[in-house]
Amino acid sequence: MVIAIGFEGSANKLGVGIVRDGEILANCRRTYITPPGEGFLPRETAEHHQQNIHGVLEEALEQSGILPQDIDVVCYTKGPGMGAPLMVCAIVARTCAKLWNKPILGVNHCIGHIEMGRLITKANNPTVLYVSGGNTQIIAYSRQRYRIFGETIDIAVGNCLDRFARVLKLSNAPSPGYNIEQAAKRGKKYLHLPYCVKGMDVSFSGILSYMEDKIDDLLKEYTPEDLCYSLQETVFAMLVEITERAMAHCGSDEVLIVGGVGCNERLQEMMGVMCAERGSKIFATDERFCIDNGVMIAHAGALAFESGARMDFKDTTITQRYRTDDVLVTWRND
Amino acid sequence: MAEDYKILKQGAEAKLYICNYLGKPALIKERFKKNYRHSDLDTSITKERIKNEARSIVRCKTAGVKTPCLYLVDFERRRIYMQHFVESITIKDFVINIVSKEQINCDGDIILDVVAKMIGEAVRKMHDNNIIHGDLTSSNMLLVPKISSAGVADNSKWLDVANLELVMIDFGLSFIDTSTEDKGVDLYVLERALISTHNDYPDLFNKILEAYKKFNKNNVKEILSKFEEVRARGRKRTMVG
Ligand SMILES: Nc1ncnc2c1ncn2[C@@H]1O[C@H](COP(=O)(O)OP(=O)(O)O)[C@@H](O)[C@H]1O
Ligand SMILES: [Fe+2]
Ligand SMILES: [Mg+2]
């Protein structure tokens, strides 16, 4: 039996989670929300995490009913992400490990999303669409690694949505993407936007700059809701298309959607229709598990720990770039 | 619809049915309506892909790259009719099921060298003629015997590489462009597809790239430096969230 605590703070979400053999004992989170029209910057985000991390940690311990001495391993996000915010969590995790005299493990954030998704949905060996503010990847497991079959060649889909939300000055609470999704539900008039797919890769920067450049003219003919709707329909169609291409190529009949954009219900619905047309199954989770959280780090760390992974204290650093396929998956043997 | 035809495969964006066209074995590639996407978007994408596919198949012929013969285009029913290579194997299946499983009977490396050369040269010929494939993966390349080996039941017919020819397929994402950037991206897409799919043969792409370079010295430097640039862009991207 492994009890693990996980610290996550690679972007504007700060989370602490505790798991016992895949059972979630605590999942606590705070989000740094910026004013409409503004994105989050590393320094301010790190300050937010510093101010909140002790409160979140206390809350998680209390919620779980676990005492520090019961914990087997302290896990934190090693990367990828923004340097300063990552550092805040790493420092607190290292302090806890020393204080409680426990082993410590740095975890790849993307692997955290994937393993969290597999845990919640019980998907066995799915093609994974990982979509968030900083990532857009199509992943499938093969021979001890999560291999990247497709990805964005410029900006992430979440980044594209968030930046468009800022152009429209939509609120950042609870997240810009959520507000785009709500606005899109009221959109009716469809605008043709650039559609850019290259094999299993996608590109979103062309769509974003098209909309940014023409926004004043577009708003004469389309409502903001119409534009949100058209943007979602276009970028999600691209994502579903590359997912289907990867499934055909890999001979896979399961899809798992993870990452913050993965809780968008329109994306889930479109993916579901595609899966039905190919006789495949779709797996997705809601915002509690899709959006960055501490549980995913605790769970992925626990899997690695159980399979024998250990980390020297001197190696418990952070790294802004850390690819999904850099991690040796020691806990799967299929 | 295509009820009376036998389905061969459901590919990445189309269903493929087996049929007969003027007495010849043929395939219908039907880009059926995708209900997940807005119907205006679906219509425009489908039309464009059918057009791309038909155009590039024909253009490859002049470029000396083997593709299935194009028999008929039916926009109304979203179909392309083309030659069916009844005896064929995708490069993906070839690498996974033949090269790695038949090691006892052959030297997998030598066989792969020959096949990599065929791939590198075919891609180069396309690029020299400004055909960008757009979806270069091992699922979109076939090997076919020059002289039919239909009598040979087991896999050994795929080991006689001297008798094999490479056929490029699936031109839905293709387009015509002279830019070195697009050619660089095409190579990058191929590299990524091979690294992820055939991670047990890590030099497969390099062997292909060698053949691509050697085939013709013109312009290759510019394409390669664009390729390196696209690749570096991919590595540099920080990934938050
Ligand atoms: N002309 C052909 N002869 C034999 N097999 C083919 C032919 N064309 C396609 N196939 C098979 O069907 C699969 C899907 O065809 P493809 O043209 O790639 O469609 P999609 O765009 O849906 O991927 C190929 O990977 C290959 O196995
Ligand atoms: Fe994330
Ligand atoms: Mg194909």
Coordinates of C-alpha atoms and ligand atoms in Angstrom, one line a residue:
Chain A
M1 CA 0.0 0.0 0.0
V2 CA 1.4 3.4 -1.0
I3 CA 0.2 6.7 0.4
A4 CA 1.4 9.7 -1.7
I5 CA 1.1 13.4 -1.5
G6 CA 1.4 15.5 -4.6
F7 CA 2.2 19.2 -5.1
E8 CA 1.3 20.8 -8.5
G9 CA 1.9 24.4 -9.5
S10 CA 3.4 24.5 -13.0
A11 CA 0.9 27.2 -14.2
N12 CA -1.8 29.3 -12.5
K13 CA -3.3 26.4 -10.6
L14 CA -1.9 25.4 -7.3
G15 CA -3.0 22.0 -6.0
V16 CA -2.2 19.5 -3.3
G17 CA -3.6 16.0 -3.5
I18 CA -3.3 12.8 -1.4
V19 CA -3.9 9.3 -2.7
R20 CA -3.8 5.8 -1.2
D21 CA -3.5 3.1 -3.8
G22 CA -5.6 5.1 -6.4
E23 CA -8.1 6.1 -3.8
I24 CA -8.4 9.9 -3.6
L25 CA -8.2 11.2 -0.1
A26 CA -7.8 14.9 -0.8
N27 CA -7.9 17.1 -3.8
C28 CA -7.5 20.8 -2.9
R29 CA -6.8 23.6 -5.3
R30 CA -6.5 27.4 -5.7
T31 CA -6.4 29.3 -9.0
Y32 CA -4.6 32.5 -9.6
I33 CA -7.1 34.6 -11.6
T34 CA -6.0 37.7 -13.5
P35 CA -8.2 40.7 -14.6
P36 CA -10.1 40.4 -17.9
G37 CA -7.8 40.9 -20.9
E38 CA -4.6 39.9 -18.9
G39 CA -2.7 36.6 -18.8
F40 CA -0.7 35.3 -15.9
L41 CA 3.0 36.0 -15.6
P42 CA 5.6 33.9 -13.8
R43 CA 6.5 36.2 -11.0
E44 CA 2.9 37.1 -9.9
T45 CA 1.9 33.4 -10.3
A46 CA 4.7 32.3 -8.1
E47 CA 3.7 34.9 -5.5
H48 CA 0.1 33.6 -5.5
H49 CA 1.4 30.0 -5.0
Q50 CA 3.7 31.2 -2.1
Q51 CA 0.8 32.9 -0.4
N52 CA -1.5 29.9 -0.7
I53 CA 0.5 26.8 -0.5
H54 CA 0.6 26.4 3.3
G55 CA -3.2 26.9 3.4
V56 CA -3.8 24.3 0.7
L57 CA -1.4 21.8 2.3
E58 CA -3.1 22.1 5.6
E59 CA -6.5 21.7 4.0
A60 CA -5.4 18.6 2.1
L61 CA -4.0 17.0 5.2
E62 CA -7.2 17.7 7.2
Q63 CA -9.5 16.5 4.4
S64 CA -7.6 13.3 4.0
G65 CA -7.4 12.5 7.7
I66 CA -3.8 11.4 7.1
L67 CA -0.9 12.3 9.3
P68 CA 2.5 13.2 7.8
Q69 CA 4.0 10.0 9.3
D70 CA 1.5 7.9 7.3
I71 CA 2.8 9.2 4.0
D72 CA 5.2 7.0 2.0
V73 CA 6.4 9.4 -0.7
V74 CA 6.3 13.2 -1.4
C75 CA 5.7 14.0 -5.0
Y76 CA 6.0 17.3 -6.9
T77 CA 5.8 18.5 -10.5
K78 CA 9.3 18.6 -11.9
G79 CA 8.1 20.1 -15.2
P80 CA 7.2 21.2 -17.8
G81 CA 5.9 24.6 -16.8
M82 CA 6.8 28.1 -15.7
G83 CA 10.1 28.2 -13.7
A84 CA 9.2 30.4 -10.7
P85 CA 5.8 28.7 -9.9
L86 CA 7.3 25.2 -10.3
M87 CA 10.1 26.2 -7.9
V88 CA 7.6 27.2 -5.2
C89 CA 6.1 23.7 -5.1
A90 CA 9.5 22.0 -5.4
I91 CA 10.8 23.9 -2.4
V92 CA 7.8 23.1 -0.2
A93 CA 7.9 19.5 -1.3
R94 CA 11.6 19.2 -0.4
T95 CA 11.0 20.9 2.9
C96 CA 8.2 18.4 3.8
A97 CA 10.3 15.4 2.7
K98 CA 13.1 16.6 5.0
L99 CA 10.8 17.5 7.9
W100 CA 8.9 14.2 7.7
N101 CA 11.9 12.2 6.7
K102 CA 10.2 10.7 3.6
P103 CA 11.5 9.9 0.1
I104 CA 10.8 12.5 -2.6
L105 CA 10.0 12.1 -6.4
G106 CA 9.7 14.6 -9.2
V107 CA 6.9 13.9 -11.6
N108 CA 6.3 14.8 -15.3
H109 CA 3.2 16.9 -15.4
C110 CA 1.9 15.4 -18.6
I111 CA 2.3 11.9 -17.3
G112 CA 0.3 13.0 -14.3
H113 CA -2.6 14.0 -16.5
I114 CA -2.5 10.7 -18.4
E115 CA -2.3 8.5 -15.3
M116 CA -5.0 10.5 -13.6
G117 CA -7.3 10.0 -16.7
R118 CA -6.6 6.3 -16.8
L119 CA -7.3 5.9 -13.0
I120 CA -10.6 7.8 -13.1
T121 CA -12.0 6.3 -16.4
K122 CA -10.4 2.9 -16.2
A123 CA -9.4 3.3 -19.9
N124 CA -6.8 0.5 -20.5
N125 CA -4.6 1.4 -23.4
P126 CA -6.2 4.5 -25.0
T127 CA -5.0 7.0 -27.6
V128 CA -4.6 10.1 -25.5
L129 CA -5.5 13.6 -26.5
Y130 CA -3.8 15.9 -24.1
V131 CA -5.1 19.4 -24.5
S132 CA -4.4 22.3 -22.1
G133 CA -3.2 25.9 -22.0
G134 CA 0.4 24.9 -22.8
N135 CA 0.1 21.5 -24.5
T136 CA -1.6 19.8 -27.4
Q137 CA -0.4 16.3 -28.0
I138 CA -1.7 13.0 -29.3
I139 CA -0.1 10.2 -27.3
A140 CA -0.1 6.5 -27.4
Y141 CA 1.8 4.0 -25.2
S142 CA 4.4 1.7 -26.7
R143 CA 7.3 -0.2 -25.2
Q144 CA 7.7 1.6 -21.8
R145 CA 7.0 5.1 -23.1
Y146 CA 4.2 7.4 -23.9
R147 CA 5.0 8.3 -27.5
I148 CA 3.9 11.5 -29.1
F149 CA 2.3 10.8 -32.4
G150 CA 1.1 14.3 -33.1
E151 CA 1.3 17.8 -31.5
T152 CA 0.9 21.4 -32.2
I153 CA 3.6 22.9 -34.3
D154 CA 3.1 26.4 -32.7
I155 CA 0.8 27.3 -29.9
A156 CA -1.4 25.1 -27.7
V157 CA -5.2 25.0 -28.3
G158 CA -5.8 26.3 -24.7
N159 CA -3.5 29.2 -25.4
C160 CA -5.4 30.0 -28.6
L161 CA -8.7 29.9 -26.7
D162 CA -7.4 31.9 -23.8
R163 CA -5.8 34.6 -25.9
F164 CA -9.0 35.0 -28.0
A165 CA -11.0 35.3 -24.7
R166 CA -8.6 38.2 -23.9
V167 CA -9.2 39.8 -27.2
L168 CA -13.0 39.8 -26.3
K169 CA -12.2 40.8 -22.8
L170 CA -14.0 37.9 -21.3
S171 CA -13.6 37.2 -17.6
N172 CA -10.7 34.9 -16.5
A173 CA -12.9 33.4 -13.8
P174 CA -13.1 30.5 -13.4
S175 CA -11.1 30.2 -16.6
P176 CA -11.2 32.0 -20.0
G177 CA -11.9 28.7 -21.7
Y178 CA -14.9 28.1 -19.6
N179 CA -16.3 31.5 -20.6
I180 CA -15.6 30.8 -24.3
E181 CA -17.5 27.5 -23.9
Q182 CA -20.5 29.3 -22.4
A183 CA -20.6 32.0 -25.0
A184 CA -20.2 29.5 -27.8
K185 CA -23.5 27.8 -26.7
R186 CA -25.3 31.0 -27.7
G187 CA -23.5 31.4 -31.0
K188 CA -25.4 30.7 -34.2
K189 CA -23.7 32.2 -37.2
Y190 CA -20.8 30.1 -38.5
L191 CA -17.7 31.9 -39.8
H192 CA -15.1 29.9 -41.9
L193 CA -11.7 30.2 -40.3
P194 CA -8.3 28.9 -41.4
Y195 CA -8.1 25.1 -40.8
C196 CA -4.6 23.8 -40.5
V197 CA -3.8 20.1 -40.1
K198 CA -0.5 18.5 -41.1
G199 CA -0.6 14.8 -40.8
M200 CA -1.1 14.2 -37.0
D201 CA 0.1 17.7 -36.2
V202 CA -1.9 20.9 -36.0
S203 CA -1.3 24.6 -36.1
F204 CA -3.4 27.3 -34.3
S205 CA -1.4 30.4 -34.6
G206 CA -2.8 31.2 -38.0
I207 CA -6.4 31.1 -36.7
L208 CA -5.5 33.3 -33.8
S209 CA -3.8 36.0 -35.8
Y210 CA -6.6 35.9 -38.3
M211 CA -9.1 36.7 -35.6
E212 CA -6.9 39.2 -33.8
D213 CA -6.2 41.2 -37.0
K214 CA -9.8 41.3 -38.2
I215 CA -11.6 41.5 -34.9
D216 CA -13.1 45.0 -35.4
D217 CA -14.5 44.1 -38.8
L218 CA -15.7 40.7 -37.7
L219 CA -17.7 42.2 -34.8
K220 CA -19.7 44.3 -37.3
E221 CA -21.1 41.1 -38.8
Y222 CA -20.8 38.5 -36.0
T223 CA -21.6 38.6 -32.3
P224 CA -18.8 37.6 -29.8
E225 CA -20.9 34.5 -29.2
D226 CA -20.8 33.6 -32.9
L227 CA -17.0 34.0 -33.0
C228 CA -16.5 31.8 -29.9
Y229 CA -18.8 29.2 -31.5
S230 CA -16.9 29.3 -34.8
L231 CA -13.5 29.2 -33.1
Q232 CA -14.5 26.2 -31.0
E233 CA -16.1 24.3 -33.9
T234 CA -12.9 24.8 -36.0
V235 CA -10.2 24.1 -33.5
F236 CA -12.1 21.1 -32.0
A237 CA -12.7 19.7 -35.5
M238 CA -9.0 19.8 -36.1
L239 CA -8.3 18.0 -32.8
V240 CA -10.9 15.3 -33.5
E241 CA -9.5 14.8 -36.9
I242 CA -5.9 14.2 -35.8
T243 CA -7.1 12.0 -33.0
E244 CA -8.9 9.9 -35.5
R245 CA -5.9 9.8 -37.8
A246 CA -3.7 8.6 -34.9
M247 CA -6.3 5.9 -34.0
A248 CA -6.4 4.6 -37.5
H249 CA -2.6 4.6 -37.7
C250 CA -2.2 2.8 -34.4
G251 CA -5.2 0.5 -34.7
S252 CA -6.6 1.8 -31.5
D253 CA -10.3 1.8 -30.4
E254 CA -10.2 3.9 -27.2
V255 CA -9.7 7.6 -26.7
L256 CA -8.9 9.4 -23.5
I257 CA -9.1 13.2 -23.3
V258 CA -7.0 14.8 -20.6
G259 CA -5.8 18.3 -19.7
G260 CA -7.8 21.5 -18.9
V261 CA -9.4 21.9 -22.3
G262 CA -10.6 18.3 -22.0
C263 CA -13.4 19.3 -19.7
N264 CA -15.0 21.2 -22.5
E265 CA -18.3 19.4 -23.2
R266 CA -18.5 20.4 -26.8
L267 CA -15.1 18.8 -27.4
Q268 CA -16.2 15.7 -25.6
E269 CA -19.4 15.6 -27.6
M270 CA -17.6 15.9 -30.9
M271 CA -15.1 13.2 -30.0
G272 CA -18.0 11.0 -28.9
V273 CA -19.6 11.3 -32.3
M274 CA -16.4 10.5 -34.1
C275 CA -15.9 7.4 -31.8
A276 CA -19.4 6.2 -32.5
E277 CA -18.7 6.4 -36.2
R278 CA -15.7 4.1 -35.8
G279 CA -17.1 1.8 -33.2
S280 CA -14.7 3.1 -30.6
K281 CA -15.0 4.2 -27.0
I282 CA -14.4 7.7 -25.5
F283 CA -13.2 8.4 -21.9
A284 CA -13.1 11.8 -20.3
T285 CA -13.2 13.4 -16.9
D286 CA -14.7 16.5 -15.4
E287 CA -12.9 19.7 -14.2
R288 CA -12.0 18.1 -10.8
F289 CA -9.5 15.8 -12.5
C290 CA -9.0 17.4 -16.0
I291 CA -7.7 20.7 -14.7
D292 CA -4.3 20.7 -13.1
N293 CA -4.4 19.3 -9.6
G294 CA -2.2 17.7 -6.9
V295 CA -3.8 14.3 -7.1
M296 CA -2.5 13.6 -10.6
I297 CA 1.0 14.2 -9.4
A298 CA 0.5 12.1 -6.2
H299 CA -1.0 9.2 -8.2
A300 CA 1.6 9.2 -11.0
G301 CA 4.4 9.5 -8.4
A302 CA 2.9 6.6 -6.4
L303 CA 2.9 4.4 -9.5
A304 CA 6.5 5.2 -10.2
F305 CA 7.5 4.8 -6.5
E306 CA 5.8 1.4 -6.3
S307 CA 7.6 0.2 -9.4
G308 CA 10.9 1.1 -7.8
A309 CA 11.6 4.6 -9.0
R310 CA 13.7 6.7 -6.5
M311 CA 15.3 10.1 -6.7
D312 CA 18.3 11.5 -5.0
F313 CA 17.7 14.6 -3.0
K314 CA 20.2 16.5 -5.2
D315 CA 18.2 15.6 -8.3
T316 CA 15.0 17.1 -7.0
T317 CA 15.2 20.1 -9.3
I318 CA 12.7 21.6 -11.8
T319 CA 12.9 21.9 -15.6
Q320 CA 10.8 24.1 -17.8
R321 CA 11.1 21.7 -20.7
Y322 CA 10.3 18.1 -20.0
R323 CA 8.8 16.0 -22.8
T324 CA 6.2 13.3 -22.2
D325 CA 8.4 10.8 -24.1
D326 CA 11.4 11.5 -21.9
V327 CA 9.9 9.5 -19.1
L328 CA 10.6 5.7 -18.8
V329 CA 7.3 4.2 -17.8
T330 CA 8.4 1.6 -15.3
W331 CA 4.9 0.8 -14.0
R332 CA 3.5 -0.6 -17.2
N333 CA 4.6 -3.9 -18.7
D334 CA 2.2 -4.2 -21.6
Chain B
M1 CA -24.6 4.2 -50.3
A2 CA -22.1 1.5 -50.6
E3 CA -24.1 -1.4 -49.0
D4 CA -23.4 -3.8 -51.8
Y5 CA -19.6 -3.4 -51.5
K6 CA -17.3 -5.2 -49.1
I7 CA -15.5 -2.9 -46.8
L8 CA -11.7 -3.2 -46.8
K9 CA -10.8 -0.8 -44.0
Q10 CA -11.9 2.3 -42.2
G11 CA -8.9 4.6 -42.6
A12 CA -8.2 7.9 -41.0
E13 CA -10.9 9.8 -42.8
A14 CA -12.5 7.5 -45.2
K15 CA -14.1 4.1 -45.6
L16 CA -12.5 1.9 -48.3
Y17 CA -14.7 -0.5 -50.2
I18 CA -13.6 -3.2 -52.6
C19 CA -15.2 -3.1 -56.1
N20 CA -14.6 -3.7 -59.7
Y21 CA -14.0 -1.0 -62.3
L22 CA -14.2 -2.1 -65.9
G23 CA -13.0 -5.5 -65.0
K24 CA -10.1 -4.3 -62.8
P25 CA -9.8 -4.7 -59.1
A26 CA -10.6 -1.3 -57.6
L27 CA -11.2 0.5 -54.4
I28 CA -13.8 3.1 -53.5
K29 CA -12.4 5.6 -51.1
E30 CA -15.5 7.3 -49.6
R31 CA -15.1 10.3 -47.4
F32 CA -18.4 9.8 -45.6
K33 CA -20.0 12.7 -43.8
K34 CA -18.4 13.4 -40.5
N35 CA -21.2 14.3 -38.1
Y36 CA -18.9 15.6 -35.4
R37 CA -18.1 18.7 -37.4
H38 CA -20.2 21.6 -38.7
S39 CA -21.7 20.6 -42.0
D40 CA -20.3 23.6 -43.9
L41 CA -16.8 22.8 -42.7
D42 CA -17.3 19.1 -43.5
T43 CA -18.4 19.9 -47.0
S44 CA -15.5 22.2 -47.8
I45 CA -12.9 19.9 -46.2
T46 CA -14.2 16.9 -48.1
K47 CA -14.3 18.6 -51.4
E48 CA -10.8 19.9 -51.0
R49 CA -9.4 16.6 -49.9
I50 CA -10.9 14.8 -52.9
K51 CA -9.5 17.4 -55.2
N52 CA -6.0 17.2 -53.6
E53 CA -6.0 13.5 -53.8
A54 CA -7.0 13.3 -57.4
R55 CA -4.6 16.0 -58.4
S56 CA -1.5 14.6 -56.6
I57 CA -2.1 11.0 -57.8
V58 CA -1.9 12.3 -61.4
R59 CA 1.0 14.5 -60.7
C60 CA 3.0 11.7 -59.1
K61 CA 2.6 9.7 -62.2
T62 CA 4.6 12.3 -64.2
A63 CA 7.1 12.6 -61.4
G64 CA 7.8 8.9 -61.6
V65 CA 6.4 8.0 -58.2
K66 CA 4.2 5.0 -58.2
T67 CA 0.6 5.5 -56.9
P68 CA -2.7 3.7 -57.5
C69 CA -4.2 4.6 -60.9
L70 CA -7.1 7.0 -60.6
Y71 CA -10.2 5.7 -62.2
L72 CA -13.0 8.1 -61.3
V73 CA -13.9 11.0 -59.1
D74 CA -17.5 11.4 -57.9
F75 CA -17.8 14.6 -55.8
E76 CA -21.6 14.1 -55.4
R77 CA -21.1 10.8 -53.6
R78 CA -17.8 11.9 -52.0
R79 CA -15.8 9.1 -53.7
I80 CA -12.7 8.4 -55.5
Y81 CA -12.3 5.1 -57.5
M82 CA -8.8 3.8 -57.8
Q83 CA -6.7 0.8 -58.5
H84 CA -6.7 -1.8 -55.7
F85 CA -3.4 -3.4 -55.0
V86 CA -4.8 -6.7 -53.8
E87 CA -1.3 -8.0 -53.0
S88 CA 0.1 -5.3 -50.8
I89 CA 1.3 -4.5 -47.3
T90 CA 1.7 -1.2 -45.6
I91 CA 5.2 -0.2 -44.6
K92 CA 3.9 -0.1 -41.0
D93 CA 2.8 -3.8 -41.1
F94 CA 5.9 -4.7 -43.0
V95 CA 8.2 -3.3 -40.3
I96 CA 6.1 -4.6 -37.4
N97 CA 5.1 -8.0 -38.7
I98 CA 7.7 -9.0 -41.3
V99 CA 11.0 -7.3 -40.5
S100 CA 10.9 -7.9 -36.7
K101 CA 9.3 -11.4 -36.8
E102 CA 11.2 -13.0 -39.7
Q103 CA 14.7 -12.3 -38.4
I104 CA 15.5 -16.0 -38.6
N105 CA 15.2 -16.1 -42.3
C106 CA 16.8 -12.8 -43.2
D107 CA 18.8 -9.9 -42.1
G108 CA 16.3 -7.3 -41.0
D109 CA 18.8 -4.5 -41.3
I110 CA 19.6 -5.1 -45.0
I111 CA 16.0 -5.4 -45.9
L112 CA 15.2 -2.1 -44.1
D113 CA 18.1 -0.4 -45.9
V114 CA 16.6 -1.3 -49.2
V115 CA 13.1 -0.2 -48.2
A116 CA 14.4 3.1 -46.6
K117 CA 16.1 3.9 -49.9
M118 CA 12.9 3.4 -51.8
I119 CA 11.0 5.7 -49.4
G120 CA 13.7 8.4 -49.4
E121 CA 13.8 8.5 -53.2
A122 CA 10.1 8.5 -53.6
V123 CA 9.7 11.4 -51.2
R124 CA 12.5 13.3 -52.9
K125 CA 10.9 12.8 -56.3
M126 CA 7.7 14.2 -55.0
H127 CA 9.4 17.2 -53.5
D128 CA 11.4 17.9 -56.6
N129 CA 8.1 18.1 -58.4
N130 CA 6.7 20.4 -55.6
I131 CA 4.3 17.7 -54.4
I132 CA 3.9 18.0 -50.6
H133 CA 2.3 14.8 -49.3
G134 CA 1.0 16.3 -46.0
D135 CA 0.6 13.0 -44.2
L136 CA 3.8 10.9 -44.6
T137 CA 3.4 7.9 -42.3
S138 CA 4.2 4.2 -42.6
S139 CA 0.4 3.6 -43.0
N140 CA 0.4 5.7 -46.2
M141 CA 3.0 3.7 -48.1
L142 CA 2.5 0.3 -49.6
L143 CA 4.9 -2.4 -50.8
V144 CA 3.7 -4.4 -53.8
P145 CA 5.4 -7.2 -55.7
K146 CA 6.6 -6.4 -59.2
I147 CA 5.9 -10.0 -60.3
S148 CA 2.9 -11.5 -58.5
S149 CA 3.7 -13.9 -55.8
A150 CA 0.1 -14.8 -55.2
G151 CA 1.1 -18.5 -55.1
V152 CA 3.3 -18.0 -52.1
A153 CA 1.2 -18.4 -49.0
D154 CA 3.5 -17.3 -46.2
N155 CA 5.2 -14.1 -45.4
S156 CA 8.4 -15.1 -47.2
K157 CA 7.2 -13.3 -50.4
W158 CA 7.8 -10.0 -48.5
L159 CA 11.4 -10.9 -47.9
D160 CA 12.3 -10.9 -51.6
V161 CA 12.9 -7.1 -51.6
A162 CA 14.3 -7.1 -55.1
N163 CA 10.8 -7.9 -56.3
L164 CA 9.1 -5.1 -54.3
E165 CA 8.0 -1.7 -55.3
L166 CA 6.9 1.2 -53.2
V167 CA 3.5 2.8 -53.8
M168 CA 2.5 6.1 -52.2
I169 CA -1.1 6.5 -51.1
D170 CA -3.5 8.8 -49.2
F171 CA -3.0 12.2 -50.8
G172 CA -5.9 14.0 -49.1
L173 CA -3.7 16.4 -47.2
S174 CA -1.4 16.9 -50.1
F175 CA -0.8 20.2 -52.0
I176 CA 1.5 21.7 -54.5
D177 CA 4.0 24.2 -53.3
T178 CA 7.6 25.2 -54.1
S179 CA 8.5 26.4 -50.6
T180 CA 11.3 24.7 -48.8
E181 CA 9.5 25.3 -45.5
D182 CA 6.6 23.0 -46.6
K183 CA 9.1 20.3 -47.7
G184 CA 10.9 20.6 -44.4
V185 CA 7.6 20.2 -42.5
D186 CA 6.8 17.2 -44.7
L187 CA 10.0 15.5 -43.6
Y188 CA 9.4 16.5 -40.0
V189 CA 6.0 14.9 -40.0
L190 CA 7.6 11.7 -41.4
E191 CA 10.3 11.7 -38.8
R192 CA 7.8 12.1 -35.9
A193 CA 5.5 9.4 -37.3
L194 CA 8.4 6.9 -37.6
I195 CA 10.0 7.7 -34.2
S196 CA 6.7 7.1 -32.5
T197 CA 5.5 4.1 -34.5
H198 CA 8.7 2.3 -35.1
N199 CA 10.7 3.1 -31.9
D200 CA 12.4 -0.3 -32.1
Y201 CA 14.1 0.9 -35.4
P202 CA 15.5 4.3 -34.4
D203 CA 17.7 4.8 -37.5
L204 CA 14.9 4.2 -40.0
F205 CA 14.3 7.9 -40.6
N206 CA 18.0 8.6 -40.9
K207 CA 18.4 6.0 -43.6
I208 CA 15.5 7.5 -45.4
L209 CA 17.0 10.9 -45.1
E210 CA 20.3 9.7 -46.5
A211 CA 18.6 8.4 -49.6
Y212 CA 16.6 11.6 -49.9
K213 CA 19.8 13.6 -49.8
K214 CA 21.8 11.4 -52.2
F215 CA 19.1 11.1 -54.9
N216 CA 19.8 14.6 -56.2
K217 CA 22.0 17.4 -55.0
N218 CA 19.9 20.4 -56.1
N219 CA 18.4 22.5 -53.4
V220 CA 18.7 19.8 -50.8
K221 CA 20.7 22.1 -48.4
E222 CA 17.9 24.6 -48.2
I223 CA 15.3 21.9 -47.5
L224 CA 17.4 20.3 -44.9
S225 CA 18.1 23.5 -43.1
K226 CA 14.4 24.3 -43.0
F227 CA 13.8 20.8 -41.7
E228 CA 16.3 21.4 -38.9
E229 CA 14.6 24.7 -38.2
V230 CA 11.1 23.2 -37.9
R231 CA 12.6 20.5 -35.7
A232 CA 14.3 23.0 -33.4
R233 CA 11.1 25.0 -33.1
G234 CA 9.4 21.8 -31.8
R235 CA 12.1 21.2 -29.2
K236 CA 12.3 24.8 -28.0
R237 CA 8.6 25.1 -27.2
T238 CA 8.0 25.3 -23.5
M239 CA 5.0 23.5 -22.4
V240 CA 3.0 24.9 -19.6
G241 CA -0.2 23.5 -18.1
Ligands
LIG1 N1 -4.8 1.3 -53.6 C1 -4.8 0.6 -52.5 N2 -4.5 -0.7 -52.6 C2 -4.4 -1.5 -51.5 N3 -4.7 -1.1 -50.2 C3 -5.0 0.2 -50.0 C4 -5.1 1.1 -51.2 N4 -5.4 2.3 -50.7 C5 -5.5 2.2 -49.4 N5 -5.3 1.0 -49.0 C6 -5.3 0.5 -47.5 O1 -6.4 1.3 -46.9 C7 -5.8 2.1 -45.8 C8 -6.5 3.4 -45.7 O2 -6.4 4.1 -46.9 P1 -6.0 5.6 -47.0 O3 -6.0 6.1 -48.5 O4 -4.7 5.9 -46.3 O5 -7.2 6.3 -46.3 P2 -7.3 7.3 -45.1 O6 -7.2 8.7 -45.6 O7 -8.7 7.1 -44.5 O8 -6.2 7.0 -44.1 C9 -4.3 2.1 -46.1 O9 -3.5 2.4 -45.0 C10 -4.1 0.8 -46.8 O10 -3.9 -0.2 -45.8
FE2 FE -1.8 20.5 -17.1
MG3 MG -4.2 6.8 -44.4

